[in-house]
CSV table of C-alpha atoms and ligand atoms in Angstrom, one decimal:
chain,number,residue,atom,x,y,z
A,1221,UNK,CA,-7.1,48.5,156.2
A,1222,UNK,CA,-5.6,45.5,154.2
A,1223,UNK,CA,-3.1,42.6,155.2
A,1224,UNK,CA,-1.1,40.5,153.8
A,1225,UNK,CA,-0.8,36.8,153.6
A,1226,UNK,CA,1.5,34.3,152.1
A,1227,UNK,CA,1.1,31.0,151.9
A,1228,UNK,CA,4.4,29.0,151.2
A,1229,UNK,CA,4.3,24.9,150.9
A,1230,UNK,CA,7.3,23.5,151.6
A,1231,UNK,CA,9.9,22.4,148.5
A,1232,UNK,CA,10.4,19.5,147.1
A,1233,UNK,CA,10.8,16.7,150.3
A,1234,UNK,CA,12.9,13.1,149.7
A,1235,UNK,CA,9.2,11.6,149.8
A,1236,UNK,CA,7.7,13.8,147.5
A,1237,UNK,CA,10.6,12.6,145.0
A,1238,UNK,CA,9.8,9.2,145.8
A,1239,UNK,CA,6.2,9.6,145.6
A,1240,UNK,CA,5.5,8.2,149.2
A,1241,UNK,CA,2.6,9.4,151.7
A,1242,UNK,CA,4.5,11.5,154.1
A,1243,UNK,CA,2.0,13.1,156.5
A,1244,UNK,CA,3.7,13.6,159.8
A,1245,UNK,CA,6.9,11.9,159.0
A,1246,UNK,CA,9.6,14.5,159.4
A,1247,UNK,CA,11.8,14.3,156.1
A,1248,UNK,CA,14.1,16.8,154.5
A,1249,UNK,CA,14.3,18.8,151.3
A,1250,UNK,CA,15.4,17.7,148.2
A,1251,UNK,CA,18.0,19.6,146.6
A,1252,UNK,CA,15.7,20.5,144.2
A,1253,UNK,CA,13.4,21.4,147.6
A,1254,UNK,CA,16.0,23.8,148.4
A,1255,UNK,CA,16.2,25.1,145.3
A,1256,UNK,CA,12.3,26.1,144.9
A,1257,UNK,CA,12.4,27.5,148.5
A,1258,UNK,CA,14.7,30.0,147.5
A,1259,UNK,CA,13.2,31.1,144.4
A,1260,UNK,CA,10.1,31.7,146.6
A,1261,UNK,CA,11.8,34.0,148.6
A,1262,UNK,CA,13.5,35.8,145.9
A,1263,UNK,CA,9.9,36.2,144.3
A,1264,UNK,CA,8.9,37.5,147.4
A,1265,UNK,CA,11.7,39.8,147.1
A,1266,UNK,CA,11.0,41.2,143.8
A,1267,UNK,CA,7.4,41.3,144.5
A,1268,UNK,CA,7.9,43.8,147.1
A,1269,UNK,CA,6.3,41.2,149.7
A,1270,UNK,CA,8.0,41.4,153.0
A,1271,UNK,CA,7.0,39.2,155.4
A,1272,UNK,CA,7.2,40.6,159.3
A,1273,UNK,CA,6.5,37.4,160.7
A,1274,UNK,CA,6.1,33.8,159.8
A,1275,UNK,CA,4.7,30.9,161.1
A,1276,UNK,CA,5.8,27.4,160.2
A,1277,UNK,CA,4.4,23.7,161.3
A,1278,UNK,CA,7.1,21.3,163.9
A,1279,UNK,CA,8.7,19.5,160.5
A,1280,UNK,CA,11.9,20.4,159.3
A,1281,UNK,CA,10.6,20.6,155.6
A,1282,UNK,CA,8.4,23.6,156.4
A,1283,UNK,CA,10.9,24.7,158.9
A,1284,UNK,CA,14.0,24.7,156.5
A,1285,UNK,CA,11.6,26.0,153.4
A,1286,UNK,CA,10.6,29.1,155.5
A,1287,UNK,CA,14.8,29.6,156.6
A,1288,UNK,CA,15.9,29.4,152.8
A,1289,UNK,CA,12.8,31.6,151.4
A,1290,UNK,CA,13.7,34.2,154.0
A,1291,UNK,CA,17.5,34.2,153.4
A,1292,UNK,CA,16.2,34.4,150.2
A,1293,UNK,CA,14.2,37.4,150.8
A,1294,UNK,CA,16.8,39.2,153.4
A,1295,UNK,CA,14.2,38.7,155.9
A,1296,UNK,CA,15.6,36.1,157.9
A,1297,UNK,CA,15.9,38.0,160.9
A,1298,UNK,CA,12.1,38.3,161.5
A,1299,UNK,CA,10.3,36.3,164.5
A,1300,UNK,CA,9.3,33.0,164.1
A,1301,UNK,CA,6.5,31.0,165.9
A,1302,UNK,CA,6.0,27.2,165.2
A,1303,UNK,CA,2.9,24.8,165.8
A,1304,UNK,CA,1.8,21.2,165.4
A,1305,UNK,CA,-1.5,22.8,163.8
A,1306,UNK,CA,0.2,24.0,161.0
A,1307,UNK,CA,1.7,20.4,160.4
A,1308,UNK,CA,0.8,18.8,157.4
A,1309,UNK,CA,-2.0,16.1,157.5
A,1310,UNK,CA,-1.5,12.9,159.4
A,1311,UNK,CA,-2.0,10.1,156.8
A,1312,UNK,CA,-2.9,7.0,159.2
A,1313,UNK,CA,-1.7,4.0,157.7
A,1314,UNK,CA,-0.6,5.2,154.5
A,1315,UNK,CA,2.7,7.0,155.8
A,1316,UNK,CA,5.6,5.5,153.9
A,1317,UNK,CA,3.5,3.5,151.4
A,1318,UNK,CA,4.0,4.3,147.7
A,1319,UNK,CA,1.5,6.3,145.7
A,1320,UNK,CA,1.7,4.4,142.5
A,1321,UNK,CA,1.3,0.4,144.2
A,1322,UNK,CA,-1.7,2.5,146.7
A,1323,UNK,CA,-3.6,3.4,143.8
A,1324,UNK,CA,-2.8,0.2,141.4
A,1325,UNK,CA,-3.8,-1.7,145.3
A,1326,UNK,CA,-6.9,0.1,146.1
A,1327,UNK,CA,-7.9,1.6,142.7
A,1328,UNK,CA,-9.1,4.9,141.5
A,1329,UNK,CA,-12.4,6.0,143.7
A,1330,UNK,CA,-10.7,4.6,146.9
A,1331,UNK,CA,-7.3,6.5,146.9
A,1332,UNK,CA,-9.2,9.4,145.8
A,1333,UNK,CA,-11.5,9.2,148.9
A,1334,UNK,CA,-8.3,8.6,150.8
A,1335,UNK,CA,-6.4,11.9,149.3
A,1336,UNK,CA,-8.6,14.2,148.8
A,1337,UNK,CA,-12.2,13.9,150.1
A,1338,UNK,CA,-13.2,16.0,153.0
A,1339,UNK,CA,-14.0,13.6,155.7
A,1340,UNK,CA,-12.9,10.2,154.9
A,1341,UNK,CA,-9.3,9.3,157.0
A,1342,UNK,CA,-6.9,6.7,155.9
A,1343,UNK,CA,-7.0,3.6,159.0
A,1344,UNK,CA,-4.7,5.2,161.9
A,1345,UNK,CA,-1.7,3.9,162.3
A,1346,UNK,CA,-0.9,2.0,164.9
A,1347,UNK,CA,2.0,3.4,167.7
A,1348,UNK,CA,4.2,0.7,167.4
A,1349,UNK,CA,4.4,1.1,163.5
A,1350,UNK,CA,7.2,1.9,161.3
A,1351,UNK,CA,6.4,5.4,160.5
A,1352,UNK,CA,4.2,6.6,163.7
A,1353,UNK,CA,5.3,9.8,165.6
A,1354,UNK,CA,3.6,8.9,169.1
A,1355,UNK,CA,6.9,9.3,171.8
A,1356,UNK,CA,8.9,12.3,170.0
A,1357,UNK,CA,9.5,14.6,172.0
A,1358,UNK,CA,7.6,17.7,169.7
A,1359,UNK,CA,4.8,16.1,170.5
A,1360,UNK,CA,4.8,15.4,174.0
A,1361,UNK,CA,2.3,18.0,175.0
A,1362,UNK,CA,-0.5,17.4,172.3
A,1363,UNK,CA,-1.9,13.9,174.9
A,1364,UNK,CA,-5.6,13.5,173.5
A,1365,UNK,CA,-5.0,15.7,170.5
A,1366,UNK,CA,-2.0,13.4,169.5
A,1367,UNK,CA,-3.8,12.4,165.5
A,1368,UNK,CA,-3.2,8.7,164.4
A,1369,UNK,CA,-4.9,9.7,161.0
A,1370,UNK,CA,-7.0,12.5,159.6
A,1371,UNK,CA,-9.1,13.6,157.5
A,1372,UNK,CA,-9.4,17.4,155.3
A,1373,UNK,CA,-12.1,18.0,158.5
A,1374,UNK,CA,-9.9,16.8,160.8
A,1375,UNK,CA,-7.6,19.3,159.6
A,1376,UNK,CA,-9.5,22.3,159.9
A,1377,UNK,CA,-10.7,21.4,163.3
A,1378,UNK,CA,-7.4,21.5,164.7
A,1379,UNK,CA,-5.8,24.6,162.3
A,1380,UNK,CA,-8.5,26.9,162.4
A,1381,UNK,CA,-8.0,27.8,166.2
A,1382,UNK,CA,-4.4,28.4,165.8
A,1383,UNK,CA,-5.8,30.7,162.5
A,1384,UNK,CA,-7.9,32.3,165.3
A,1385,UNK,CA,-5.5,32.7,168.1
A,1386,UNK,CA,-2.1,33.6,166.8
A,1387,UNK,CA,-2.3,34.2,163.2
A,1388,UNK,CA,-4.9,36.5,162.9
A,1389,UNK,CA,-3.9,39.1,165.9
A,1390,UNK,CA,-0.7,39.2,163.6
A,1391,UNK,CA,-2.6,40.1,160.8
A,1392,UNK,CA,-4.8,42.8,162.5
A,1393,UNK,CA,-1.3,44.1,164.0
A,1394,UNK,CA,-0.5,45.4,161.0
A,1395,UNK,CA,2.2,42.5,159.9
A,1396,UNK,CA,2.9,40.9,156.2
A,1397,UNK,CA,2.3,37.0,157.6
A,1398,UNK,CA,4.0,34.1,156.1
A,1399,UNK,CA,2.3,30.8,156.8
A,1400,UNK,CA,5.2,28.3,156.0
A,1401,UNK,CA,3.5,24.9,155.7
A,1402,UNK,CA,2.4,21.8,153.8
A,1403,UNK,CA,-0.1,20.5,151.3
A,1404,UNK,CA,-3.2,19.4,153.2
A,1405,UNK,CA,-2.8,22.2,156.4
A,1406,UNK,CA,-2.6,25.1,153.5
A,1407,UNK,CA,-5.6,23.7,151.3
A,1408,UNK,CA,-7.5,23.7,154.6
A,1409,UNK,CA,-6.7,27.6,154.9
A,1410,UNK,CA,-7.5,28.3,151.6
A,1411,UNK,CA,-11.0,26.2,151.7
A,1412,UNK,CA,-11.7,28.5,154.6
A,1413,UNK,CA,-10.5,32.1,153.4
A,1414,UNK,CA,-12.1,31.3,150.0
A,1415,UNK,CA,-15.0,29.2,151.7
A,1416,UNK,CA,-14.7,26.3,148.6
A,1417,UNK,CA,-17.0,23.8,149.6
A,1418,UNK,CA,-16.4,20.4,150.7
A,1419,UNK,CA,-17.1,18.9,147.5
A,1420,UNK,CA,-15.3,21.3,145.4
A,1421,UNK,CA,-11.8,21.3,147.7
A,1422,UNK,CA,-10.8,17.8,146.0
A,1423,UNK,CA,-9.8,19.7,142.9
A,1424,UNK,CA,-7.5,22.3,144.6
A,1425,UNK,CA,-4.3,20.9,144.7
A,1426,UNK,CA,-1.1,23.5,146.3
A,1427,UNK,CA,2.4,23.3,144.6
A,1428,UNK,CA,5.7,23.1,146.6
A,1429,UNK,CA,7.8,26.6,146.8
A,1430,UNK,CA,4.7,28.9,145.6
A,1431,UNK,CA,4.6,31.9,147.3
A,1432,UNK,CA,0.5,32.3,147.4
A,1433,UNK,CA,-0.5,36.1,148.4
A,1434,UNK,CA,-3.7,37.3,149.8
A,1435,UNK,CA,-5.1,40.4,150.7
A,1436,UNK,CA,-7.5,40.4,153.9
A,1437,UNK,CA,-9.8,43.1,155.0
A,1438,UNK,CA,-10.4,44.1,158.7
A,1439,UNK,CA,-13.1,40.8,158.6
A,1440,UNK,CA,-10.5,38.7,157.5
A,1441,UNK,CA,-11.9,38.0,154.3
A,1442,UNK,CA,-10.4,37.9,151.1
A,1443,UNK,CA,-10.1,41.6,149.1
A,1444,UNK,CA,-9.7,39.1,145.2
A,1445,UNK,CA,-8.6,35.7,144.7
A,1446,UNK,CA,-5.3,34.8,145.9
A,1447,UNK,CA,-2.4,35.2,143.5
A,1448,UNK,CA,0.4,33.1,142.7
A,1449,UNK,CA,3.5,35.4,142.2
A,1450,UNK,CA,4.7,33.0,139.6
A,1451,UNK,CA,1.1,32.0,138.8
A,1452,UNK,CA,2.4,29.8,135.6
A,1453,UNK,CA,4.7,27.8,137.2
A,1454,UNK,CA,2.4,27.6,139.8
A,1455,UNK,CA,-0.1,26.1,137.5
A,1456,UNK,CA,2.3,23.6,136.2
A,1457,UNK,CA,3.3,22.2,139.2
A,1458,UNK,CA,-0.6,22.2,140.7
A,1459,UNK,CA,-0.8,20.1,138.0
A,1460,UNK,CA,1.9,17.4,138.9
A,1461,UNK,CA,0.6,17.0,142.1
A,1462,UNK,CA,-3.0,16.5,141.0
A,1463,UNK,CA,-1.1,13.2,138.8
A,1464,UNK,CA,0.7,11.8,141.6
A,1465,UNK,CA,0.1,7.9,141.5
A,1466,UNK,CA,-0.8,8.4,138.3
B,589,3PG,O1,1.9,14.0,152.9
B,589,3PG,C1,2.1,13.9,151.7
B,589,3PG,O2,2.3,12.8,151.1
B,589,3PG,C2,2.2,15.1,150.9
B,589,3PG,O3,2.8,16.1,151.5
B,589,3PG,C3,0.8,15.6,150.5
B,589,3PG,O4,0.3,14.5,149.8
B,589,3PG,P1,-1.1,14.6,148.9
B,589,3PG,O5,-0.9,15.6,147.9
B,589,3PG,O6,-1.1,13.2,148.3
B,589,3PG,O7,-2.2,14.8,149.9
């Protein structure tokens, strides 16, 4: 037996317009945002992809990008289950700075260490700081696990047991899954479902609003590649997020 797995990155957020680190700082949608949400669940639609269930992270960009890809869909009525693992990667000190003045600051081989190597974290950010989340309320419970930066590894170590414990039983139930989440906590499911090495994951970049299907045997291991359902446009906007800062 086969399941099936979509992986949805949010739309378009106010930060990814203005080309800021974001991490765990809980903006909206553009309209734009909005937009590519629903044309992900109307892909969905056409593609005959019904999702049973979906998972999303605690921010609202995730949160409202799975709503409007659902609406989309006519599947908005299916149960939801939302975790902190999911979240997108917390970016330390760079949350809220600009990508363009980080990269013209630090130059080339340090923002790219920064962004997209495996195991180097930005420097935490401190509580008190502009754009930490320590004290809200979502994340009262997390104590020790509570991340003041991370890294890709860091990442992993904190999604894969949610992967484990409460997506996978979905997946052996039987259900179409949709993982609605963000850049770095989806490039750390794909480097595990299509075990890309730690070097090699700096070159996978995940567009906004791409519904990304995958077909799991009963080992949980991918049947083929994953497959964009609009793989060109897919392509294109991998592409823009590879060049941000640039
Ligand atoms: O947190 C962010 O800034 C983005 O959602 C992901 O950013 P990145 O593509 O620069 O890692």
């Amino acid at each position: 037996m086969t399941s099936t797995l979509v992986l949805l990155r949010h739309g378009e957020s106010e930060w990814n317009a203005k080309n800021l680190f974001t991490g765990w700082v809980d903006v909206n949608l553009t309209e734009k945002g909005r937009g590519e949400a629903v044309r992900g669940g109307e892909l969905m639609r056409e593609a005959g992809v019904l999702p049973d269930v979906v998972h999303t992270s605690l921010q609202r960009r995730a949160i409202n990008t799975a709503c409007l890809a659902l609406d989309a869909a006519d599947r908005h009525w299916i149960p939801v289950r939302r975790s902190w693992r999911l979240n997108e990667r917390h970016y330390g000190a760079l949350q809220g700075k600009d990508k363009k003045q980080t990269l013209a600051e630090f130059g080339e081989e340090q923002f790219m260490l920064w962004r997209r190597s495996f195991d180097v974290p930005p420097p935490p950010l401190d509580d008190d700081a502009e754009h930490s989340q320590a004290g809200l309320p979502q994340y009262a419970d997390l104590g020790e696990d509570m991340p003041r930066t991370e890294c890709l590894k860091d990442v992993i170590a904190r999604f894969l047991p949610y992967w484990e414990s409460a997506i996978v039983p979905d997946l052996r139930a039987g259900h179409t899954v949709l993982v609605a989440a963000h850049g770095n906590s989806l490039r750390a499911l794909v480097k595990h479902l299509d075990r890309i090495g730690d070097d090699e994951i700096a070159g996978l970049n995940i567009p906004t609003g791409m519904p990304l299907v995958y077909e799991l045997d009963d080992d949980m291991r991918p049947t083929a590649p994953g497959r964009y359902l609009d793989p060109e446009a897919a392509a294109a906007a991998a592409a823009a997020v590879a060049n941000q800062g640039r």
